[in-house]
Amino acid sequence: MKIEGQSFRSIWVKDEDETKVQIIDQRYLPFELVIEELSTLDDFARAIREMHVRGAPLIGATAAYGLCAAIREMDPESNLSEEVEKAVYYLRATRPTAVDLQHATETVWRSACRGSNQAEKLELAKAATEQLVADSILQCQLIGEHGVKLIEAISKQKKGETVNILTHCNAGWLACIDHGTATAPIYAAHDQGIKLHVWVDETRPRNQGANLTAYELAQHGVPHTVIVDNTGGHLMQHGMVDLIVVGTDRTTRSGDVANKIGTYLKALAAKDNGVPFYVAAPSSSIDWQISDGLAEIPIEERTDEEVKYVHGWFNGRIYKVLLTPHDSPAANYGFDVTPARLVSGLITERGVCAASENGLSELFPEMSKVE
Ligand SMILES: CSC[C@H]1O[C@H](OP(=O)(O)O)[C@H](O)[C@@H]1O
């Protein structure tokens, strides 16, 4: 996607030195565009853990590159298989909820295992990472192509009047490598000339909506309005939301969806007001091993600092300010689980399906047999 007219991805290999990977450090957006260089395993793990990069597909891609970095820096005389396994679990420990992290490290690990020495393992890991990045970008493009039909249909129903779409957190190209998941249909519809407007949940406590989704939409010229998280219900009661599209960090084989905290409450309000609630779910974020999201999806709890403080821009620099009494404790659950019964449908790279085992197995028959 573009920033000030220049094409960007959220993560990329430095041309002249492929041992270096560069990222947009999203902690500084929308105020500053800071490019960070990652080269060691610790660099990649820190970037995920501290959310320099975030978003399920991007977390997966970053971990894949991180595993390549780990293999590159290994002592060729060490027990490489053991060292690779340690690096995989070190990366997986950075953030527990997004299953893309597990899938991506699994994919690269399996490829590396086919190598008999460090050089071979590194080449295989790099090839698997390049393929994973290409697949992820294609998944997002296809989600856009399938999801745009939902927006087209509403636009037709409204005889070309503005389609009002609500989204939560950032499931845009900054959460992926390019295009985004929840925003892919929005960009596709906008680029087709469909009149639309996006209600952007600020998404406390880290404000991925206010900081990142609003930034993305503004750069692409998409009309949008930032709202506080608790506004969505009121808008839906007054017919001001035609469609909700959100991302996912982990979707179970039965269609339960773990996504940023607050998503479940939006889905409840959507159900109560008859607003279609769709989840943009690339297959990289589907966990075929589990069915009961509430019981089986690990919910990340992060530092209370993220609740107690907020970052903002003033006089040319970013400030961190305290919002609560100094000693007040704060709870910081990063995600919640929306039961499949509240989900109108899943927008995948293979099409739109019901949020159910049958729906997913129709689109992914080869995966539904996984036990
Ligand atoms: C396309 S996945 C985006 C997904 O990830 C976000 O979480 P975080 O910013 O904490 O990584 C949020 O749940 C988004 O929906």
CSV table of C-alpha atoms and ligand atoms in Angstrom, one decimal:
chain,number,residue,atom,x,y,z
A,1,MET,CA,0.0,0.0,0.0
A,2,LYS,CA,1.0,3.6,-0.2
A,3,ILE,CA,2.4,6.1,2.3
A,4,GLU,CA,2.6,9.7,0.9
A,5,GLY,CA,2.3,8.1,-2.6
A,6,GLN,CA,5.2,5.7,-2.0
A,7,SER,CA,4.5,2.0,-2.1
A,8,PHE,CA,5.3,0.1,1.1
A,9,ARG,CA,4.9,-3.2,2.7
A,10,SER,CA,4.9,-3.6,6.5
A,11,ILE,CA,8.1,-5.8,6.4
A,12,TRP,CA,10.7,-6.4,3.7
A,13,VAL,CA,14.2,-7.8,3.1
A,14,LYS,CA,16.8,-5.0,2.6
A,15,ASP,CA,17.8,-5.2,-1.1
A,16,GLU,CA,21.5,-4.8,-0.7
A,17,ASP,CA,21.9,-6.9,2.4
A,18,GLU,CA,19.5,-9.8,2.6
A,19,THR,CA,20.6,-10.6,6.1
A,20,LYS,CA,18.8,-7.5,7.2
A,21,VAL,CA,15.0,-7.2,7.4
A,22,GLN,CA,13.3,-3.9,7.7
A,23,ILE,CA,9.9,-3.1,9.3
A,24,ILE,CA,7.8,-0.1,9.8
A,25,ASP,CA,7.9,0.4,13.6
A,26,GLN,CA,4.2,0.9,14.2
A,27,ARG,CA,4.6,2.3,17.7
A,28,TYR,CA,5.3,5.7,16.1
A,29,LEU,CA,2.5,5.8,13.6
A,30,PRO,CA,0.6,8.0,12.6
A,31,PHE,CA,3.0,10.6,13.9
A,32,GLU,CA,6.3,9.4,12.6
A,33,LEU,CA,7.4,6.9,9.9
A,34,VAL,CA,10.2,5.0,11.6
A,35,ILE,CA,11.9,2.2,9.8
A,36,GLU,CA,13.6,-0.4,12.0
A,37,GLU,CA,16.2,-2.9,10.9
A,38,LEU,CA,16.1,-6.4,12.4
A,39,SER,CA,19.0,-8.9,12.1
A,40,THR,CA,19.2,-11.1,15.1
A,41,LEU,CA,16.7,-13.6,16.6
A,42,ASP,CA,16.3,-11.3,19.6
A,43,ASP,CA,15.6,-8.3,17.3
A,44,PHE,CA,12.6,-10.2,15.7
A,45,ALA,CA,11.3,-11.6,19.0
A,46,ARG,CA,11.4,-8.1,20.6
A,47,ALA,CA,9.7,-6.5,17.6
A,48,ILE,CA,6.8,-9.0,18.0
A,49,ARG,CA,6.6,-8.9,21.8
A,50,GLU,CA,6.8,-5.1,22.1
A,51,MET,CA,4.4,-4.7,19.1
A,52,HIS,CA,6.8,-2.8,16.8
A,53,VAL,CA,4.9,-5.1,14.4
A,54,ARG,CA,1.5,-6.6,15.2
A,55,GLY,CA,-1.4,-8.2,13.5
A,56,ALA,CA,-1.7,-12.0,13.0
A,57,PRO,CA,-0.4,-12.4,9.4
A,58,LEU,CA,2.4,-9.9,10.1
A,59,ILE,CA,3.4,-11.6,13.3
A,60,GLY,CA,3.6,-14.8,11.4
A,61,ALA,CA,5.8,-13.3,8.7
A,62,THR,CA,8.1,-11.6,11.2
A,63,ALA,CA,8.6,-14.9,13.1
A,64,ALA,CA,9.4,-16.7,9.8
A,65,TYR,CA,12.1,-14.1,9.0
A,66,GLY,CA,13.2,-14.4,12.7
A,67,LEU,CA,13.7,-18.1,12.3
A,68,CYS,CA,15.9,-17.5,9.2
A,69,ALA,CA,17.9,-15.1,11.2
A,70,ALA,CA,18.3,-17.6,14.0
A,71,ILE,CA,19.5,-20.3,11.7
A,72,ARG,CA,21.9,-17.8,10.0
A,73,GLU,CA,23.6,-17.0,13.4
A,74,MET,CA,23.8,-20.6,14.6
A,75,ASP,CA,27.2,-22.3,15.2
A,76,PRO,CA,27.5,-24.8,12.4
A,77,GLU,CA,29.0,-27.3,14.8
A,78,SER,CA,26.1,-27.1,17.3
A,79,ASN,CA,23.2,-29.5,17.4
A,80,LEU,CA,21.3,-27.5,14.7
A,81,SER,CA,18.0,-29.4,15.1
A,82,GLU,CA,17.9,-28.6,18.8
A,83,GLU,CA,18.9,-25.0,18.2
A,84,VAL,CA,16.2,-24.5,15.5
A,85,GLU,CA,13.6,-26.1,17.8
A,86,LYS,CA,14.6,-23.7,20.6
A,87,ALA,CA,14.3,-20.7,18.3
A,88,VAL,CA,10.8,-21.8,17.2
A,89,TYR,CA,9.6,-22.0,20.8
A,90,TYR,CA,11.3,-18.7,21.7
A,91,LEU,CA,9.5,-16.9,18.9
A,92,ARG,CA,6.2,-18.6,19.7
A,93,ALA,CA,6.4,-17.4,23.3
A,94,THR,CA,6.3,-13.8,22.2
A,95,ARG,CA,2.5,-13.6,21.8
A,96,PRO,CA,0.1,-16.5,22.4
A,97,THR,CA,-3.1,-15.7,20.6
A,98,ALA,CA,-2.5,-15.3,16.9
A,99,VAL,CA,-2.2,-18.8,15.5
A,100,ASP,CA,-0.3,-17.4,12.4
A,101,LEU,CA,2.8,-17.3,14.6
A,102,GLN,CA,2.5,-21.1,15.2
A,103,HIS,CA,1.6,-21.9,11.6
A,104,ALA,CA,4.5,-19.7,10.2
A,105,THR,CA,7.1,-21.1,12.5
A,106,GLU,CA,5.9,-24.7,11.8
A,107,THR,CA,6.1,-24.2,8.0
A,108,VAL,CA,9.6,-22.8,8.1
A,109,TRP,CA,10.8,-25.3,10.7
A,110,ARG,CA,9.5,-28.2,8.6
A,111,SER,CA,11.4,-26.9,5.6
A,112,ALA,CA,14.6,-26.3,7.5
A,113,CYS,CA,14.5,-29.8,8.9
A,114,ARG,CA,15.0,-31.1,5.4
A,115,GLY,CA,18.5,-29.6,5.3
A,116,SER,CA,21.5,-31.6,6.4
A,117,ASN,CA,23.7,-28.7,7.4
A,118,GLN,CA,23.4,-25.0,8.3
A,119,ALA,CA,23.7,-23.7,4.8
A,120,GLU,CA,21.0,-26.0,3.5
A,121,LYS,CA,18.7,-25.3,6.4
A,122,LEU,CA,19.1,-21.6,5.9
A,123,GLU,CA,18.3,-21.8,2.2
A,124,LEU,CA,15.3,-24.0,2.8
A,125,ALA,CA,14.0,-21.7,5.6
A,126,LYS,CA,14.5,-18.6,3.4
A,127,ALA,CA,12.6,-20.2,0.5
A,128,ALA,CA,9.7,-21.2,2.8
A,129,THR,CA,9.6,-17.7,4.2
A,130,GLU,CA,9.5,-16.1,0.8
A,131,GLN,CA,6.6,-18.5,-0.2
A,132,LEU,CA,4.8,-17.7,3.1
A,133,VAL,CA,5.0,-14.0,2.4
A,134,ALA,CA,3.8,-14.4,-1.2
A,135,ASP,CA,0.9,-16.6,0.0
A,136,SER,CA,-0.1,-14.2,2.7
A,137,ILE,CA,-0.3,-11.3,0.3
A,138,LEU,CA,-2.3,-13.3,-2.2
A,139,GLN,CA,-4.7,-14.4,0.6
A,140,CYS,CA,-5.3,-10.8,1.4
A,141,GLN,CA,-5.9,-9.8,-2.2
A,142,LEU,CA,-8.4,-12.7,-2.6
A,143,ILE,CA,-10.2,-11.7,0.6
A,144,GLY,CA,-10.6,-8.3,-1.0
A,145,GLU,CA,-12.1,-9.8,-4.1
A,146,HIS,CA,-14.5,-12.0,-2.3
A,147,GLY,CA,-15.4,-9.5,0.4
A,148,VAL,CA,-16.1,-6.6,-2.0
A,149,LYS,CA,-19.2,-8.4,-3.2
A,150,LEU,CA,-20.8,-7.9,0.2
A,151,ILE,CA,-20.2,-4.2,0.0
A,152,GLU,CA,-21.4,-4.1,-3.7
A,153,ALA,CA,-24.7,-5.9,-2.6
A,154,ILE,CA,-25.3,-3.3,0.1
A,155,SER,CA,-24.5,-0.5,-2.2
A,156,LYS,CA,-27.1,-1.8,-4.7
A,157,GLN,CA,-29.7,-2.2,-1.9
A,158,LYS,CA,-29.0,1.5,-0.9
A,159,LYS,CA,-29.2,2.6,-4.6
A,160,GLY,CA,-25.7,3.9,-4.5
A,161,GLU,CA,-26.0,5.7,-1.2
A,162,THR,CA,-23.0,5.6,1.1
A,163,VAL,CA,-22.3,2.2,2.7
A,164,ASN,CA,-21.3,2.6,6.3
A,165,ILE,CA,-18.9,0.0,7.5
A,166,LEU,CA,-17.6,-0.4,11.0
A,167,THR,CA,-14.3,-2.0,11.8
A,168,HIS,CA,-12.5,-2.7,15.1
A,169,CYS,CA,-8.7,-2.5,15.8
A,170,ASN,CA,-6.4,-2.7,12.7
A,171,ALA,CA,-6.8,-5.5,10.4
A,172,GLY,CA,-5.4,-3.5,7.5
A,173,TRP,CA,-2.2,-3.8,5.5
A,174,LEU,CA,-0.3,-2.8,8.6
A,175,ALA,CA,-1.6,-6.0,10.3
A,176,CYS,CA,-0.5,-8.0,7.3
A,177,ILE,CA,2.2,-7.5,4.7
A,178,ASP,CA,0.0,-5.8,2.2
A,179,HIS,CA,-3.7,-5.1,1.4
A,180,GLY,CA,-4.9,-6.2,4.9
A,181,THR,CA,-7.7,-8.6,5.7
A,182,ALA,CA,-10.8,-6.6,7.0
A,183,THR,CA,-9.7,-3.6,5.0
A,184,ALA,CA,-9.0,-5.5,1.7
A,185,PRO,CA,-12.7,-5.5,0.7
A,186,ILE,CA,-12.9,-1.8,1.8
A,187,TYR,CA,-10.0,-0.8,-0.4
A,188,ALA,CA,-11.4,-2.9,-3.3
A,189,ALA,CA,-14.8,-1.2,-3.0
A,190,HIS,CA,-13.3,2.2,-2.7
A,191,ASP,CA,-11.1,1.7,-5.7
A,192,GLN,CA,-14.2,0.5,-7.7
A,193,GLY,CA,-15.9,3.8,-6.9
A,194,ILE,CA,-18.4,2.5,-4.5
A,195,LYS,CA,-19.5,5.2,-2.1
A,196,LEU,CA,-18.5,4.1,1.4
A,197,HIS,CA,-17.5,5.4,4.8
A,198,VAL,CA,-15.8,3.6,7.6
A,199,TRP,CA,-16.5,4.0,11.4
A,200,VAL,CA,-13.1,3.3,12.9
A,201,ASP,CA,-13.1,2.0,16.5
A,202,GLU,CA,-10.2,3.7,18.3
A,203,THR,CA,-9.6,0.3,20.0
A,204,ARG,CA,-8.2,0.9,23.4
A,205,PRO,CA,-5.8,0.4,25.0
A,206,ARG,CA,-3.2,0.6,22.2
A,207,ASN,CA,-5.5,2.5,19.8
A,208,GLN,CA,-4.7,0.5,16.7
A,209,GLY,CA,-7.8,1.9,15.1
A,210,ALA,CA,-7.2,5.5,15.9
A,211,ASN,CA,-3.5,5.3,15.2
A,212,LEU,CA,-3.2,2.7,12.4
A,213,THR,CA,-6.6,2.1,10.6
A,214,ALA,CA,-7.3,5.8,10.4
A,215,TYR,CA,-3.8,6.4,9.1
A,216,GLU,CA,-4.2,3.7,6.4
A,217,LEU,CA,-7.6,4.9,5.3
A,218,ALA,CA,-6.5,8.5,5.2
A,219,GLN,CA,-3.4,7.6,3.0
A,220,HIS,CA,-5.8,5.7,0.6
A,221,GLY,CA,-8.4,8.5,0.6
A,222,VAL,CA,-11.1,6.4,2.2
A,223,PRO,CA,-13.7,8.5,4.1
A,224,HIS,CA,-13.7,7.5,7.7
A,225,THR,CA,-14.6,8.7,11.2
A,226,VAL,CA,-12.8,7.7,14.4
A,227,ILE,CA,-15.1,6.8,17.2
A,228,VAL,CA,-14.6,5.7,20.8
A,229,ASP,CA,-15.0,2.0,21.2
A,230,ASN,CA,-18.4,2.2,23.0
A,231,THR,CA,-20.1,4.2,20.2
A,232,GLY,CA,-20.8,1.3,17.8
A,233,GLY,CA,-23.9,0.1,19.6
A,234,HIS,CA,-25.5,3.6,19.5
A,235,LEU,CA,-24.7,3.9,15.8
A,236,MET,CA,-26.2,0.4,15.1
A,237,GLN,CA,-29.4,1.3,17.0
A,238,HIS,CA,-29.8,4.3,14.7
A,239,GLY,CA,-29.3,2.5,11.5
A,240,MET,CA,-25.9,4.1,10.9
A,241,VAL,CA,-24.0,0.9,10.3
A,242,ASP,CA,-24.7,-1.3,7.3
A,243,LEU,CA,-21.9,-3.8,7.7
A,244,ILE,CA,-19.2,-4.8,10.2
A,245,VAL,CA,-15.9,-6.3,9.0
A,246,VAL,CA,-13.2,-7.3,11.5
A,247,GLY,CA,-10.0,-9.4,11.5
A,248,THR,CA,-9.1,-12.5,13.4
A,249,ASP,CA,-6.2,-13.7,15.3
A,250,ARG,CA,-7.4,-17.3,15.6
A,251,THR,CA,-10.6,-18.8,14.2
A,252,THR,CA,-11.5,-22.3,15.3
A,253,ARG,CA,-12.7,-25.1,13.0
A,254,SER,CA,-16.2,-24.4,14.2
A,255,GLY,CA,-16.1,-20.7,13.4
A,256,ASP,CA,-15.4,-19.2,16.9
A,257,VAL,CA,-13.3,-16.0,16.5
A,258,ALA,CA,-10.6,-14.6,18.7
A,259,ASN,CA,-9.9,-11.0,17.9
A,260,LYS,CA,-9.0,-7.7,19.6
A,261,ILE,CA,-10.8,-7.1,22.9
A,262,GLY,CA,-14.1,-5.5,22.3
A,263,THR,CA,-15.0,-7.5,19.2
A,264,TYR,CA,-17.4,-9.7,21.0
A,265,LEU,CA,-19.4,-6.7,22.3
A,266,LYS,CA,-19.6,-5.3,18.7
A,267,ALA,CA,-20.9,-8.7,17.6
A,268,LEU,CA,-23.6,-8.7,20.3
A,269,ALA,CA,-24.8,-5.2,19.3
A,270,ALA,CA,-24.8,-6.3,15.7
A,271,LYS,CA,-26.9,-9.3,16.4
A,272,ASP,CA,-29.3,-7.2,18.4
A,273,ASN,CA,-29.7,-4.7,15.6
A,274,GLY,CA,-29.6,-7.1,12.6
A,275,VAL,CA,-26.3,-5.7,11.3
A,276,PRO,CA,-24.2,-8.2,9.2
A,277,PHE,CA,-21.0,-9.1,11.1
A,278,TYR,CA,-18.3,-10.6,9.0
A,279,VAL,CA,-14.8,-11.8,9.9
A,280,ALA,CA,-12.0,-11.6,7.3
A,281,ALA,CA,-10.2,-14.9,8.0
A,282,PRO,CA,-7.2,-16.0,5.9
A,283,SER,CA,-6.6,-19.7,6.3
A,284,SER,CA,-3.3,-18.8,8.1
A,285,SER,CA,-5.4,-17.7,11.0
A,286,ILE,CA,-7.6,-20.8,11.2
A,287,ASP,CA,-6.8,-23.3,14.0
A,288,TRP,CA,-8.1,-26.6,12.7
A,289,GLN,CA,-7.0,-28.4,15.9
A,290,ILE,CA,-9.6,-26.7,18.1
A,291,SER,CA,-13.4,-26.2,18.1
A,292,ASP,CA,-14.3,-24.4,21.3
A,293,GLY,CA,-12.8,-20.9,21.1
A,294,LEU,CA,-13.8,-19.8,24.6
A,295,ALA,CA,-12.2,-22.9,26.2
A,296,GLU,CA,-9.2,-23.4,23.9
A,297,ILE,CA,-7.9,-20.1,22.6
A,298,PRO,CA,-5.2,-18.6,24.8
A,299,ILE,CA,-6.0,-15.0,25.5
A,300,GLU,CA,-2.9,-12.8,25.9
A,301,GLU,CA,-2.7,-10.5,28.9
A,302,ARG,CA,-0.4,-7.6,28.5
A,303,THR,CA,1.2,-5.1,30.9
A,304,ASP,CA,-1.2,-2.7,32.8
A,305,GLU,CA,1.0,0.1,31.5
A,306,GLU,CA,-0.9,0.0,28.2
A,307,VAL,CA,-4.1,0.7,30.0
A,308,LYS,CA,-2.8,3.3,32.5
A,309,TYR,CA,-0.9,5.3,30.0
A,310,VAL,CA,-1.7,6.7,26.5
A,311,HIS,CA,0.7,8.0,23.9
A,312,GLY,CA,0.0,11.2,21.9
A,313,TRP,CA,1.6,13.8,19.8
A,314,PHE,CA,2.3,17.3,20.9
A,315,ASN,CA,4.7,20.0,19.7
A,316,GLY,CA,6.5,17.7,17.4
A,317,ARG,CA,7.1,14.8,19.7
A,318,ILE,CA,5.3,11.8,21.2
A,319,TYR,CA,4.4,11.9,24.9
A,320,LYS,CA,3.3,9.2,27.2
A,321,VAL,CA,0.8,10.4,29.8
A,322,LEU,CA,-0.8,8.8,32.8
A,323,LEU,CA,-4.6,8.3,32.6
A,324,THR,CA,-5.3,6.7,36.0
A,325,PRO,CA,-4.3,7.3,39.7
A,326,HIS,CA,-0.7,6.2,39.9
A,327,ASP,CA,-1.4,3.1,42.1
A,328,SER,CA,-4.6,2.0,40.5
A,329,PRO,CA,-4.2,-1.6,39.2
A,330,ALA,CA,-5.3,-2.2,35.6
A,331,ALA,CA,-6.3,-5.4,33.7
A,332,ASN,CA,-5.3,-5.7,30.1
A,333,TYR,CA,-6.8,-8.6,28.2
A,334,GLY,CA,-5.7,-8.4,24.6
A,335,PHE,CA,-8.4,-10.4,22.9
A,336,ASP,CA,-11.9,-11.9,23.3
A,337,VAL,CA,-13.7,-14.7,21.6
A,338,THR,CA,-16.8,-14.1,19.5
A,339,PRO,CA,-18.9,-17.3,19.3
A,340,ALA,CA,-19.7,-18.5,15.8
A,341,ARG,CA,-23.4,-18.0,16.4
A,342,LEU,CA,-22.8,-14.2,16.3
A,343,VAL,CA,-20.8,-14.3,13.1
A,344,SER,CA,-22.7,-13.7,9.8
A,345,GLY,CA,-19.8,-15.2,7.7
A,346,LEU,CA,-16.1,-15.7,7.3
A,347,ILE,CA,-14.4,-14.0,4.3
A,348,THR,CA,-11.6,-16.3,3.3
A,349,GLU,CA,-9.2,-16.4,0.3
A,350,ARG,CA,-11.4,-19.2,-1.1
A,351,GLY,CA,-14.7,-17.3,-0.7
A,352,VAL,CA,-17.3,-16.4,1.9
A,353,CYS,CA,-18.6,-19.2,4.1
A,354,ALA,CA,-20.8,-19.8,7.2
A,355,ALA,CA,-18.9,-19.6,10.5
A,356,SER,CA,-19.3,-23.3,11.0
A,357,GLU,CA,-17.4,-26.6,10.6
A,358,ASN,CA,-19.5,-27.3,7.5
A,359,GLY,CA,-18.9,-23.9,6.0
A,360,LEU,CA,-15.1,-24.1,6.5
A,361,SER,CA,-14.9,-27.7,5.4
A,362,GLU,CA,-16.7,-26.9,2.1
A,363,LEU,CA,-13.9,-24.3,1.3
A,364,PHE,CA,-11.0,-26.2,2.9
A,365,PRO,CA,-11.9,-29.9,2.5
A,366,GLU,CA,-8.2,-30.9,2.8
A,367,MET,CA,-7.9,-29.3,6.2
A,368,SER,CA,-11.2,-30.3,7.7
A,369,LYS,CA,-9.9,-33.9,8.1
A,370,VAL,CA,-7.1,-32.7,10.4
A,371,GLU,CA,-7.5,-34.2,13.9
B,1,LIG,C1,-5.3,-9.2,10.3
B,1,LIG,S1,-5.0,-9.7,12.0
B,1,LIG,C2,-5.3,-8.2,12.8
B,1,LIG,C3,-5.7,-8.5,14.2
B,1,LIG,O1,-4.5,-8.4,15.1
B,1,LIG,C4,-4.8,-7.4,16.0
B,1,LIG,O2,-4.2,-7.6,17.3
B,1,LIG,P1,-2.8,-6.9,17.6
B,1,LIG,O3,-2.8,-5.6,17.1
B,1,LIG,O4,-2.8,-7.0,19.2
B,1,LIG,O5,-1.7,-7.8,17.0
B,1,LIG,C5,-6.3,-7.3,16.1
B,1,LIG,O6,-6.8,-8.4,16.8
B,1,LIG,C6,-6.6,-7.4,14.7
B,1,LIG,O7,-7.9,-7.7,14.3
